[in-house]
Coordinates of C-alpha atoms in Angstrom, one line a residue:
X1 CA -44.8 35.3 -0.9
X2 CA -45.3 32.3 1.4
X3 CA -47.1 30.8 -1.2
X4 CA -44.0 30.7 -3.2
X5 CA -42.0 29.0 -1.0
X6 CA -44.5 26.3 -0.2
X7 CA -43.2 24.2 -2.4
X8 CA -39.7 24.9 -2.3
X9 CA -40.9 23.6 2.0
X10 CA -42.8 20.6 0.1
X11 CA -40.1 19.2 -1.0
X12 CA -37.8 19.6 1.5
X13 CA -39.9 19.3 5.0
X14 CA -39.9 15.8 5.5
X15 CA -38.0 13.8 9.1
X16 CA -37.0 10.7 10.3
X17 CA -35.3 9.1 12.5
X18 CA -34.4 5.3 11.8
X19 CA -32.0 2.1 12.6
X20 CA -28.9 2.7 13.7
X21 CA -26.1 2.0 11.7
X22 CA -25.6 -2.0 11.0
X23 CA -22.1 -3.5 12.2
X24 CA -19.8 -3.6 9.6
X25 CA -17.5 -6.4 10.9
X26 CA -17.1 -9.1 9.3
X27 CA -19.0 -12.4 10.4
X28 CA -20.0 -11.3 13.7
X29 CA -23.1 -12.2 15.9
X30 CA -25.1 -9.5 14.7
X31 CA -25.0 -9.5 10.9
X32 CA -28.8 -10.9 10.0
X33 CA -29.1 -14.0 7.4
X34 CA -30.2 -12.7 4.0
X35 CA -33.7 -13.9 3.3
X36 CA -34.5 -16.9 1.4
X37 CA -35.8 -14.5 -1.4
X38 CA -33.0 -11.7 -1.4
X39 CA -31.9 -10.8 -4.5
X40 CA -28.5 -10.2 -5.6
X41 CA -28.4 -7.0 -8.2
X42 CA -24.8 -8.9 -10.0
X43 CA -27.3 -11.6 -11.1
X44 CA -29.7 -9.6 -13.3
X45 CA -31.0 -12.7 -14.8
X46 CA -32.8 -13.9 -12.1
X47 CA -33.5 -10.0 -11.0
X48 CA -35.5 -9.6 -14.5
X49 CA -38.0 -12.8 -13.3
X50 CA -38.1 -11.3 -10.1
X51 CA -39.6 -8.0 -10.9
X52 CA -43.2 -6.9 -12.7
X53 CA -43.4 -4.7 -15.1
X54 CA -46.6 -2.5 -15.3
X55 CA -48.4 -3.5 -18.7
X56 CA -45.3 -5.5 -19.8
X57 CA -44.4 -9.0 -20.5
X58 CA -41.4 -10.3 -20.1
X59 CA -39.6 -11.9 -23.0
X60 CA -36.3 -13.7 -23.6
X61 CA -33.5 -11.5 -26.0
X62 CA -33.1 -8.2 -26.3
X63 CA -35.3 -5.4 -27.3
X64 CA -35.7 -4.9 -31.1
X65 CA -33.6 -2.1 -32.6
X66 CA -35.2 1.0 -33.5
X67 CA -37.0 1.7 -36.9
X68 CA -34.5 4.5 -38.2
X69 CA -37.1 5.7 -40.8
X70 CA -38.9 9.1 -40.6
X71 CA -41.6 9.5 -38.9
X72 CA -40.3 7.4 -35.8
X73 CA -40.6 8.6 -32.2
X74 CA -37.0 10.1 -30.5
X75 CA -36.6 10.2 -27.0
X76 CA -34.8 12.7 -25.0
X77 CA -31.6 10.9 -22.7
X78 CA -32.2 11.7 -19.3
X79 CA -28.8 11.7 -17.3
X80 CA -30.4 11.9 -14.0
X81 CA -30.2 8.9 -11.8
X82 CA -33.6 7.4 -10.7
X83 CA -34.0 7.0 -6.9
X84 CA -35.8 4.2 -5.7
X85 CA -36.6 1.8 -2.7
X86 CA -36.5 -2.1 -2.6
X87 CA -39.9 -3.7 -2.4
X88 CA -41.3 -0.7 -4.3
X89 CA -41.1 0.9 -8.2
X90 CA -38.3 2.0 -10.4
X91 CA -40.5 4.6 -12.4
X92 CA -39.0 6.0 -15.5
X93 CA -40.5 9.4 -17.3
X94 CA -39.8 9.1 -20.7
X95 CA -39.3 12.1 -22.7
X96 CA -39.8 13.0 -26.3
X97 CA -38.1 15.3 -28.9
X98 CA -40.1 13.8 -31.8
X99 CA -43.4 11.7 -32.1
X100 CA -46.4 11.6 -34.7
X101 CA -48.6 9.0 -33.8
X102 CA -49.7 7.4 -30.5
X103 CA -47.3 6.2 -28.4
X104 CA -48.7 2.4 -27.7
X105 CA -46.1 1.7 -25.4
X106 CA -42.0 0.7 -24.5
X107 CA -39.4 -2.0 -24.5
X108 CA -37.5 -2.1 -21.6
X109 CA -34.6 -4.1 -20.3
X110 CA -32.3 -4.4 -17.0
X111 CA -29.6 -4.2 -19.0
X112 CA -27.3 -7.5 -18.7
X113 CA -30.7 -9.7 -17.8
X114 CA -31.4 -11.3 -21.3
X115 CA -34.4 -10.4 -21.5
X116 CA -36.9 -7.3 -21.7
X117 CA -40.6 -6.4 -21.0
X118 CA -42.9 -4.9 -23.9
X119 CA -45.3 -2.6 -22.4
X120 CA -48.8 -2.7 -23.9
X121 CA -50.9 0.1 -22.6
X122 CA -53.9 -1.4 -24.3
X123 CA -53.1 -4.1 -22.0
X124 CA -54.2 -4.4 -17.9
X125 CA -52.4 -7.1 -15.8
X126 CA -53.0 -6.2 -12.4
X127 CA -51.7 -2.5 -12.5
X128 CA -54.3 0.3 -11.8
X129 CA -53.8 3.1 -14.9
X130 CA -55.7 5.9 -14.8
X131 CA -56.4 7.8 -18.4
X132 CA -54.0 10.0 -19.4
X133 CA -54.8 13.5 -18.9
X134 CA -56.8 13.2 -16.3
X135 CA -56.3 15.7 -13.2
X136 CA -54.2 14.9 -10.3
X137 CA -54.8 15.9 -6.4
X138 CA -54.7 19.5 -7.2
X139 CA -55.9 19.5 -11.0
X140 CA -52.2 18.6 -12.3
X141 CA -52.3 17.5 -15.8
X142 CA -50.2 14.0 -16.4
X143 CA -47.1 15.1 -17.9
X144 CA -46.4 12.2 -19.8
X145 CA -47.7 11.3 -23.3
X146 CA -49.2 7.9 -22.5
X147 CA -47.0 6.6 -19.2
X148 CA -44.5 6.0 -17.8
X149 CA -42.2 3.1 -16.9
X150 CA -43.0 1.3 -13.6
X151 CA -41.3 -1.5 -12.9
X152 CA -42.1 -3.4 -8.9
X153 CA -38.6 -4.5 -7.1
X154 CA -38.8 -7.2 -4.8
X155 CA -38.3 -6.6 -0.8
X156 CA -35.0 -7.4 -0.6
X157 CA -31.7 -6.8 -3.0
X158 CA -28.5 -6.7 -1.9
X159 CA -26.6 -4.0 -4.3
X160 CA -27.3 -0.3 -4.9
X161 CA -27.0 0.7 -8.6
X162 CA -28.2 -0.6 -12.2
X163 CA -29.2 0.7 -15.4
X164 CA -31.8 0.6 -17.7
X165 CA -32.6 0.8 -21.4
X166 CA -35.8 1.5 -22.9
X167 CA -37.4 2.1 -26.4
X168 CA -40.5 3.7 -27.3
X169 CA -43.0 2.6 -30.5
X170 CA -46.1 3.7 -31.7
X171 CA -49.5 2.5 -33.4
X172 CA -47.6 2.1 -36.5
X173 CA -45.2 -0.3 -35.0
X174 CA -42.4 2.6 -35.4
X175 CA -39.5 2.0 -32.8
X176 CA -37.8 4.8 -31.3
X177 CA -34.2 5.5 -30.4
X178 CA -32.8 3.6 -27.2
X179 CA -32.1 5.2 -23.9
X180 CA -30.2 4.6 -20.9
X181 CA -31.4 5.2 -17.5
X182 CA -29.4 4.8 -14.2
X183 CA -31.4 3.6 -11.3
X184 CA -30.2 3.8 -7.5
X185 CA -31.6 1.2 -5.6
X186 CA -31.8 2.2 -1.7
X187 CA -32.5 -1.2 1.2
X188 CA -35.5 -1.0 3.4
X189 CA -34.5 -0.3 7.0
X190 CA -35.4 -2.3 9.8
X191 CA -36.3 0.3 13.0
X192 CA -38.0 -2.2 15.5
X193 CA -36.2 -0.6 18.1
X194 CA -37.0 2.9 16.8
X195 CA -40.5 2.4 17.7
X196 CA -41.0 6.3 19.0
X197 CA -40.3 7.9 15.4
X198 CA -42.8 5.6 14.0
X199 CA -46.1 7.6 13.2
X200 CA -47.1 10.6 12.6
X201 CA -45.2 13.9 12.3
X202 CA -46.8 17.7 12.1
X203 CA -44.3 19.9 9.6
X204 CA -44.3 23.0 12.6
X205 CA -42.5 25.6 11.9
X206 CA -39.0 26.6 9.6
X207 CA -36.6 29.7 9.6
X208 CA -36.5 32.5 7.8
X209 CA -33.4 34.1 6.3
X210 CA -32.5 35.3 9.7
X211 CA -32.4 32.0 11.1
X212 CA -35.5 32.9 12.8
X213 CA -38.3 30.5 13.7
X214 CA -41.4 30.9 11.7
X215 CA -44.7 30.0 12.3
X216 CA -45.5 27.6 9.5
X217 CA -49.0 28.3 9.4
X218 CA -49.5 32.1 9.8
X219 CA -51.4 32.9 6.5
X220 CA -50.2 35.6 4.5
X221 CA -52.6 38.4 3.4
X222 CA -52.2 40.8 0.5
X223 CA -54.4 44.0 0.1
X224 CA -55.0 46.5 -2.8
X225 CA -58.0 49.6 -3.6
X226 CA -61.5 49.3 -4.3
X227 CA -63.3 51.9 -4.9
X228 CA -67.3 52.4 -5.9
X229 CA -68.6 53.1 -9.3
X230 CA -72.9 53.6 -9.2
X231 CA -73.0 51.2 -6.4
X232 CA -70.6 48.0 -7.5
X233 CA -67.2 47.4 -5.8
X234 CA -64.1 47.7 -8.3
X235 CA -60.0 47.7 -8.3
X236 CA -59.3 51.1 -8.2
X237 CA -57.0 51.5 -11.2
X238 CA -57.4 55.4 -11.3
X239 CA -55.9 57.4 -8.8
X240 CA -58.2 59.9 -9.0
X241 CA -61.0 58.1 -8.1
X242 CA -62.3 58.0 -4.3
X243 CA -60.1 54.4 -3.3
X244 CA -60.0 52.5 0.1
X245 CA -58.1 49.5 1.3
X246 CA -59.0 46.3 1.8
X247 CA -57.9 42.5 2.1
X248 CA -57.6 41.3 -1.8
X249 CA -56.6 37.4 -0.6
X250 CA -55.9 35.3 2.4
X251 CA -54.0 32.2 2.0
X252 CA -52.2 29.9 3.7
X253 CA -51.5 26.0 4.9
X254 CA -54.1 24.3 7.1
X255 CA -52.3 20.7 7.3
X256 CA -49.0 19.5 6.9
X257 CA -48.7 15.9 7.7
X258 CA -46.4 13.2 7.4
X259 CA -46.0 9.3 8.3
X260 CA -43.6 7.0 8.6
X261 CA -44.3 3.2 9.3
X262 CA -42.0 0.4 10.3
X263 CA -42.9 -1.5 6.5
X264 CA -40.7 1.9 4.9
X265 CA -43.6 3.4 3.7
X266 CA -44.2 6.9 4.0
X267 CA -47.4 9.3 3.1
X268 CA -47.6 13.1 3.2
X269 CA -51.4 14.7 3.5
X270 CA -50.7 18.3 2.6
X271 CA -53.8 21.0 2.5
X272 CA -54.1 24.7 1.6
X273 CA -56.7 27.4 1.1
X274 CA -56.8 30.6 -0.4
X275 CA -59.5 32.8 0.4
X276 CA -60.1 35.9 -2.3
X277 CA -62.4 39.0 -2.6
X278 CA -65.7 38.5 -4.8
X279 CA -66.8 41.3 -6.3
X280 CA -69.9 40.4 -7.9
X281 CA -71.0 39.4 -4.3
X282 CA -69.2 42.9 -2.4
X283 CA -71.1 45.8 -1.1
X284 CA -69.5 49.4 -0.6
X285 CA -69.7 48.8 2.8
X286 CA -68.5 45.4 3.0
X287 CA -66.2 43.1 0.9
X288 CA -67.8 39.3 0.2
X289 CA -65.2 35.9 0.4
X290 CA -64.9 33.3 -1.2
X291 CA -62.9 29.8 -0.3
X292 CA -60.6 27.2 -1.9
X293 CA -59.5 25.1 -0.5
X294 CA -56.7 22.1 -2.4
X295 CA -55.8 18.9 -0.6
X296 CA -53.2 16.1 -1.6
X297 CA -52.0 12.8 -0.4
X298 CA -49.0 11.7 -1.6
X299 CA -47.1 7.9 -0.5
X300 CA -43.9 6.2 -1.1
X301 CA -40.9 4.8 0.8
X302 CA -38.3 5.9 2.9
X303 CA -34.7 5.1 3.3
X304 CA -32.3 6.5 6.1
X305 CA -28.6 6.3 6.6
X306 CA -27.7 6.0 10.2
X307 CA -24.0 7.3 9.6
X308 CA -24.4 10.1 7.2
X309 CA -28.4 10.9 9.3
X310 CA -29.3 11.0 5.8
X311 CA -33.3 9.8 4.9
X312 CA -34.1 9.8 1.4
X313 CA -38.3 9.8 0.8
X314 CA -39.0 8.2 -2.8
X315 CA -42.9 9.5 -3.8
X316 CA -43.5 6.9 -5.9
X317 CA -47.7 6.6 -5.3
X318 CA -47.3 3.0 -5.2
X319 CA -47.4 3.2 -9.2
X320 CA -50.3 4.9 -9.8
X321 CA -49.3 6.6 -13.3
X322 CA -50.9 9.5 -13.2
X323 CA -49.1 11.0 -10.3
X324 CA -46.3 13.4 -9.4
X325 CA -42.9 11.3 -9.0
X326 CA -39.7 12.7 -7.3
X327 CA -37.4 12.1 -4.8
X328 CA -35.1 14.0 -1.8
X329 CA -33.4 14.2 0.7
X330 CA -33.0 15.6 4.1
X331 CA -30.5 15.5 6.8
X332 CA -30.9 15.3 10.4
X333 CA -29.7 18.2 12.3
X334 CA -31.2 17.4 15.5
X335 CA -33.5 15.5 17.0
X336 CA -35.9 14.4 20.3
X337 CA -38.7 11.8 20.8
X338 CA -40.8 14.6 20.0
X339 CA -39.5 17.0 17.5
X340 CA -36.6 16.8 15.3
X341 CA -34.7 19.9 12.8
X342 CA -33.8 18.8 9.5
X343 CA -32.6 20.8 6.6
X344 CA -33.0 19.8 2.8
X345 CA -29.1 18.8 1.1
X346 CA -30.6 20.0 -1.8
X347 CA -31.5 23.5 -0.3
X348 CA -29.6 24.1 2.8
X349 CA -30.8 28.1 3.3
X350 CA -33.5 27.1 6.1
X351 CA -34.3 24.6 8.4
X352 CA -37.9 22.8 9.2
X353 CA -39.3 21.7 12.6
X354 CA -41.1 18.4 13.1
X355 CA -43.0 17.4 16.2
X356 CA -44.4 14.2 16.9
X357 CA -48.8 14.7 16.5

């Protein structure tokens, strides 16, 4: 069903186009000065004073080594690699094999800084945290135990990779076992003279497994039997029984939208409704509706390489815990001022139309 695929679309229907590849001569006229506040990634000293820490203070030395007694929490190593954009947040899902008490918080350190940050959720210092647990957009539950990691990069760092480590302890002052995660680090793109692409995009249509076009937004209707017992609508589970057909659910997308500004950020507004048979409310003579319908906003930052026509979107919800975090990426397969094709790299069995709102 449609509905099945939505968010296989979700996460791939996303376009951009951006800045044209930078000059990689040497010294010539049109390489830009690094800002006065760029950051270098092979000075991870100076990175470590340069970035804030959600609920975490930063402290000279290394994190403390973990407890190694029962009872103590174990995390899970996560080999994947963390995508994220400059001027916005590393964010790091801890996971757990093992814990008994609350988790208070984490140690964390850019590893080769010096120094790490000791994250107090009991603490506030200018982050927003939502309780844990506490629905998302469309009723998620927060997947994490307390939070996560979010750590804010400054605008501009010249380098693409790091790593960090990170300890969990708990409200008996247990330490867990360390864990290394590897963060890629992609630039902000400068697209002044993209102008046209900035704004907003309607997700229009994608193919099938034809290679046809699709209309993104034709809702998809399932039917079943009803039939009467003294009076009251019911499934018809007996074949014997006097049955007729009728509509069971209507559902579909109503909105698709995403933006792109010239700052990297990016925002997706996605909407849905589902529209299903009541029974209580039916008749014999005429079926009774009722609607649903789930909205989400999601924002984060883009990245796009001009050679490859590779954009990467990091949904990062400018560190607000609670949400969904991920990252993709899609590839430019063709594109006007008005519309562009991509396809996901991830999923390359269909393609998705954009077209400028």
């Amino acid at each position: 069903m449609k509905k099945l695929l939505l968010f296989g679309v979700l996460a791939c229907a996303v376009a951009f186009y951006a800045c044209k590849k930078d000059d990689d001569g040497g010294g010539t006229d049109t390489e830009q000065p690094e800002k006065i506040d760029t950051i270098h990634l092979g000075d991870r000293t100076m990175l470590a004073t340069k970035v804030k820490v959600a609920f975490g203070l930063y402290t000279p030395g290394a994190i403390p080594a973990a407890s190694g007694v029962a009872g103590s929490p174990v995390l899970t190593e996560d080999k994947n690699i963390v995508n994220a954009i400059s001027g916005r947040y590393i964010v790091v899902k801890p996971n757990f094999t093992y814990y008994e008490s609350t988790i208070k918080g984490f140690y964390v350190t850019i590893n080769g800084s010096g120094a790490h940050f000791k994250v107090d959720y009991s603490a506030s210092r200018g982050f927003y945290r939502e309780a844990a647990g506490m629905p998302a957009a469309l009723g998620r539950q927060g997947d994490y135990i307390d939070s996560s990691i979010i750590i804010k990069l400054p605008p501009y760092i010249i380098g693409d990779t790091l790593s960090v480590t990170y300890a969990a302890y708990d409200s008996l002052n247990h330490i867990s076992n360390h864990v290394k995660g590897l963060v890629r680090i992609h630039s902000q793109n400068g697209i002044a003279e993209y102008q046209d692409f900035v704004g907003s995009w309607k997700v229009n249509r994608r193919t099938d497994a034809n290679g046809k076009w699709q209309n993104y937004y034709l809702p998809d209707t399932s039917k079943t039997n009803f039939t009467c017992v003294d009076g009251k609508v019911q499934y018809c589970i007996n074949s014997n029984s006097q049955c007729f057909e009728g509509i069971a659910a209507i559902s579909g997308v109503t909105k698709y939208d995403m933006m792109f500004t010239d700052q990297n950020e990016f925002s997706e507004l996605f909407s849905a409704s589902a529209t299903r048979v009541i029974l209580e409310n039916s008749t014999c003579d005429k079926l009774a509706y009722g609607t649903q319908t789930q909205t989400k906003l999601e924002k984060g930052g883009w990245s796009f390489d001009a050679e490859s026509k590779i954009l990467t979107i990091v949904v990062d919800n400018n560190g607000l815990e609670f949400a969904n975090f991920y990252s993709y990426s899609v590839k430019f397969l063709e594109m006007t001022p008005q519309a562009i094709t991509i396809v996901n790299t991830a999923n390359t069995s269909y393609m998705v139309e954009l077209v400028k709102k």
